[in-house]
């Protein structure tokens, strides 16, 4: 019988790499979902790109709301193409920072901060789209939306 190893295995993947990979997957899904997802859909998110779902807000949107937000989103697809190109450059900077010898923690932090800022821009766009739609609603539409939102939130609390 062999001796148990007295040292515990150490993760070969640094935390920064794991964060970068998670951000990369999210960004790639986002860009692909924005371009293709606007034409796909099922369930409560029908007509909305899957990655641009607004959680319980999406479930409370009716078909007209989804169409209006989809139209606003599609009118801004050029911005997403620009963001995709910028994101590629940011990931290149991240890869350079990860492979640098000697390692430069400052360069890594800068690259991760750039990716974080880009994701924040995408979140801001989503917030802006839903905000604009809510403002455009009539008082009756907002009340109906609030009722659907409340129902969805109560349903989530039970789950």
mmCIF file of C-alpha atoms in Angstrom:
data_model
loop_
_atom_site.group_PDB
_atom_site.id
_atom_site.type_symbol
_atom_site.label_atom_id
_atom_site.label_comp_id
_atom_site.label_asym_id
_atom_site.label_seq_id
_atom_site.Cartn_x
_atom_site.Cartn_y
_atom_site.Cartn_z
ATOM 1 C CA UNK A 1 0.000 0.000 0.000
ATOM 2 C CA UNK A 2 1.469 3.356 -0.923
ATOM 3 C CA UNK A 3 1.925 6.312 1.420
ATOM 4 C CA UNK A 4 -0.719 8.992 1.111
ATOM 5 C CA UNK A 5 0.646 12.187 -0.357
ATOM 6 C CA UNK A 6 1.291 14.639 2.467
ATOM 7 C CA UNK A 7 0.785 17.641 0.229
ATOM 8 C CA UNK A 8 -2.639 18.604 -0.970
ATOM 9 C CA UNK A 9 -3.020 19.260 -4.673
ATOM 10 C CA UNK A 10 -2.786 22.903 -5.653
ATOM 11 C CA UNK A 11 -5.027 24.272 -8.371
ATOM 12 C CA UNK A 12 -3.003 24.713 -11.540
ATOM 13 C CA UNK A 13 -5.315 27.484 -12.720
ATOM 14 C CA UNK A 14 -4.864 30.859 -11.016
ATOM 15 C CA UNK A 15 -7.996 32.674 -9.889
ATOM 16 C CA UNK A 16 -7.466 35.477 -12.407
ATOM 17 C CA UNK A 17 -7.488 32.983 -15.276
ATOM 18 C CA UNK A 18 -10.737 31.459 -14.033
ATOM 19 C CA UNK A 19 -12.317 34.915 -13.821
ATOM 20 C CA UNK A 20 -11.071 35.785 -17.288
ATOM 21 C CA UNK A 21 -12.449 32.557 -18.733
ATOM 22 C CA UNK A 22 -15.832 33.137 -17.088
ATOM 23 C CA UNK A 23 -15.920 36.672 -18.471
ATOM 24 C CA UNK A 24 -14.908 35.389 -21.877
ATOM 25 C CA UNK A 25 -17.697 32.833 -21.957
ATOM 26 C CA UNK A 26 -20.232 35.438 -20.825
ATOM 27 C CA UNK A 27 -19.060 37.963 -23.409
ATOM 28 C CA UNK A 28 -18.983 35.430 -26.233
ATOM 29 C CA UNK A 29 -22.464 34.208 -25.366
ATOM 30 C CA UNK A 30 -23.617 37.800 -25.177
ATOM 31 C CA UNK A 31 -22.355 38.804 -28.580
ATOM 32 C CA UNK A 32 -23.654 35.638 -30.231
ATOM 33 C CA UNK A 33 -26.952 35.879 -28.401
ATOM 34 C CA UNK A 34 -27.484 39.492 -29.409
ATOM 35 C CA UNK A 35 -26.928 38.796 -33.074
ATOM 36 C CA UNK A 36 -28.885 35.550 -33.299
ATOM 37 C CA UNK A 37 -31.017 35.501 -30.182
ATOM 38 C CA UNK A 38 -33.228 38.385 -31.241
ATOM 39 C CA UNK A 39 -34.831 36.057 -33.788
ATOM 40 C CA UNK A 40 -35.065 33.047 -31.492
ATOM 41 C CA UNK A 41 -37.137 32.570 -28.436
ATOM 42 C CA UNK A 42 -39.439 30.458 -26.421
ATOM 43 C CA UNK A 43 -41.240 30.793 -23.156
ATOM 44 C CA UNK A 44 -41.349 34.074 -21.268
ATOM 45 C CA UNK A 45 -38.266 35.421 -23.045
ATOM 46 C CA UNK A 46 -39.721 34.938 -26.543
ATOM 47 C CA UNK A 47 -38.412 37.628 -28.848
ATOM 48 C CA UNK A 48 -35.596 38.680 -26.504
ATOM 49 C CA UNK A 49 -31.995 37.646 -26.949
ATOM 50 C CA UNK A 50 -31.359 35.023 -24.311
ATOM 51 C CA UNK A 51 -28.421 36.855 -22.779
ATOM 52 C CA UNK A 52 -30.346 40.139 -22.709
ATOM 53 C CA UNK A 53 -32.968 38.647 -20.449
ATOM 54 C CA UNK A 54 -33.930 40.949 -17.621
ATOM 55 C CA UNK A 55 -34.790 38.206 -15.147
ATOM 56 C CA UNK A 56 -38.211 38.738 -13.602
ATOM 57 C CA UNK A 57 -38.664 41.835 -15.768
ATOM 58 C CA UNK A 58 -38.570 39.699 -18.941
ATOM 59 C CA UNK A 59 -41.217 37.405 -17.560
ATOM 60 C CA UNK A 60 -43.481 40.408 -16.901
ATOM 61 C CA UNK A 61 -43.088 41.875 -20.402
ATOM 62 C CA UNK A 62 -45.905 41.276 -22.854
ATOM 63 C CA UNK A 63 -45.405 40.606 -26.565
ATOM 64 C CA UNK A 64 -45.615 44.301 -27.496
ATOM 65 C CA UNK A 65 -42.983 45.152 -24.878
ATOM 66 C CA UNK A 66 -40.669 42.442 -26.176
ATOM 67 C CA UNK A 67 -41.101 43.645 -29.753
ATOM 68 C CA UNK A 68 -40.316 47.251 -28.770
ATOM 69 C CA UNK A 69 -37.198 46.279 -26.816
ATOM 70 C CA UNK A 70 -36.084 43.919 -29.595
ATOM 71 C CA UNK A 71 -36.466 46.716 -32.160
ATOM 72 C CA UNK A 72 -34.435 49.105 -29.971
ATOM 73 C CA UNK A 73 -31.771 46.445 -29.483
ATOM 74 C CA UNK A 74 -31.523 45.635 -33.176
ATOM 75 C CA UNK A 75 -31.087 49.316 -33.982
ATOM 76 C CA UNK A 76 -27.928 49.238 -31.879
ATOM 77 C CA UNK A 77 -26.271 46.104 -33.287
ATOM 78 C CA UNK A 78 -23.433 48.192 -34.726
ATOM 79 C CA UNK A 79 -22.417 49.057 -31.180
ATOM 80 C CA UNK A 80 -22.165 45.355 -30.388
ATOM 81 C CA UNK A 81 -19.906 44.708 -33.338
ATOM 82 C CA UNK A 82 -17.608 47.495 -32.129
ATOM 83 C CA UNK A 83 -17.706 46.078 -28.609
ATOM 84 C CA UNK A 84 -16.871 42.606 -29.922
ATOM 85 C CA UNK A 85 -13.775 43.959 -31.668
ATOM 86 C CA UNK A 86 -12.728 45.893 -28.564
ATOM 87 C CA UNK A 87 -13.329 42.820 -26.404
ATOM 88 C CA UNK A 88 -11.023 40.765 -28.611
ATOM 89 C CA UNK A 89 -8.273 43.336 -28.084
ATOM 90 C CA UNK A 90 -8.926 43.317 -24.335
ATOM 91 C CA UNK A 91 -8.682 39.525 -24.200
ATOM 92 C CA UNK A 92 -5.453 39.681 -26.177
ATOM 93 C CA UNK A 93 -4.078 42.069 -23.532
ATOM 94 C CA UNK A 94 -5.250 39.657 -20.839
ATOM 95 C CA UNK A 95 -3.534 36.721 -22.534
ATOM 96 C CA UNK A 96 -0.311 38.719 -22.844
ATOM 97 C CA UNK A 97 -0.512 39.631 -19.155
ATOM 98 C CA UNK A 98 -1.138 36.010 -18.139
ATOM 99 C CA UNK A 99 1.829 34.751 -20.135
ATOM 100 C CA UNK A 100 4.259 37.527 -19.225
ATOM 101 C CA UNK A 101 7.519 36.488 -17.646
ATOM 102 C CA UNK A 102 8.136 38.177 -15.375
ATOM 103 C CA UNK A 103 4.475 38.325 -14.427
ATOM 104 C CA UNK A 104 3.032 41.855 -14.165
ATOM 105 C CA UNK A 105 0.083 41.900 -11.745
ATOM 106 C CA UNK A 106 -0.683 45.488 -12.737
ATOM 107 C CA UNK A 107 -1.143 44.513 -16.394
ATOM 108 C CA UNK A 108 -3.418 41.657 -15.339
ATOM 109 C CA UNK A 109 -5.508 43.999 -13.195
ATOM 110 C CA UNK A 110 -5.752 46.510 -16.044
ATOM 111 C CA UNK A 111 -6.890 43.832 -18.509
ATOM 112 C CA UNK A 112 -9.508 42.461 -16.102
ATOM 113 C CA UNK A 113 -10.747 45.973 -15.317
ATOM 114 C CA UNK A 114 -11.215 46.650 -19.048
ATOM 115 C CA UNK A 115 -13.293 43.476 -19.388
ATOM 116 C CA UNK A 116 -15.314 44.402 -16.329
ATOM 117 C CA UNK A 117 -15.993 47.875 -17.755
ATOM 118 C CA UNK A 118 -17.217 46.366 -21.032
ATOM 119 C CA UNK A 119 -19.594 44.056 -19.159
ATOM 120 C CA UNK A 120 -20.836 47.040 -17.166
ATOM 121 C CA UNK A 121 -21.578 48.811 -20.468
ATOM 122 C CA UNK A 122 -23.679 45.847 -21.580
ATOM 123 C CA UNK A 123 -25.579 45.856 -18.288
ATOM 124 C CA UNK A 124 -26.165 49.579 -18.683
ATOM 125 C CA UNK A 125 -27.582 49.025 -22.153
ATOM 126 C CA UNK A 126 -29.992 46.423 -20.823
ATOM 127 C CA UNK A 127 -31.090 48.720 -18.024
ATOM 128 C CA UNK A 128 -31.547 51.557 -20.501
ATOM 129 C CA UNK A 129 -33.688 49.448 -22.838
ATOM 130 C CA UNK A 130 -36.038 48.272 -20.097
ATOM 131 C CA UNK A 131 -36.172 51.739 -18.541
ATOM 132 C CA UNK A 132 -37.116 53.363 -21.845
ATOM 133 C CA UNK A 133 -39.868 50.819 -22.427
ATOM 134 C CA UNK A 134 -41.293 51.314 -18.934
ATOM 135 C CA UNK A 135 -41.343 55.092 -19.423
ATOM 136 C CA UNK A 136 -43.109 54.703 -22.787
ATOM 137 C CA UNK A 137 -45.915 52.612 -21.260
ATOM 138 C CA UNK A 138 -49.294 54.079 -20.470
ATOM 139 C CA UNK A 139 -50.295 54.135 -16.791
ATOM 140 C CA UNK A 140 -52.536 51.119 -17.441
ATOM 141 C CA UNK A 141 -49.709 49.211 -19.141
ATOM 142 C CA UNK A 142 -47.352 49.998 -16.256
ATOM 143 C CA UNK A 143 -49.958 48.815 -13.730
ATOM 144 C CA UNK A 144 -50.447 45.573 -15.670
ATOM 145 C CA UNK A 145 -46.665 45.157 -15.898
ATOM 146 C CA UNK A 146 -46.369 45.725 -12.144
ATOM 147 C CA UNK A 147 -49.025 43.069 -11.519
ATOM 148 C CA UNK A 148 -47.202 40.548 -13.731
ATOM 149 C CA UNK A 149 -43.873 41.427 -12.124
ATOM 150 C CA UNK A 150 -45.292 41.000 -8.635
ATOM 151 C CA UNK A 151 -46.846 37.655 -9.584
ATOM 152 C CA UNK A 152 -43.527 36.483 -11.039
ATOM 153 C CA UNK A 153 -41.588 37.579 -7.965
ATOM 154 C CA UNK A 154 -43.997 35.745 -5.659
ATOM 155 C CA UNK A 155 -43.688 32.651 -7.822
ATOM 156 C CA UNK A 156 -39.883 32.845 -7.612
ATOM 157 C CA UNK A 157 -40.007 33.196 -3.832
ATOM 158 C CA UNK A 158 -41.963 29.934 -3.618
ATOM 159 C CA UNK A 159 -39.405 28.168 -5.804
#
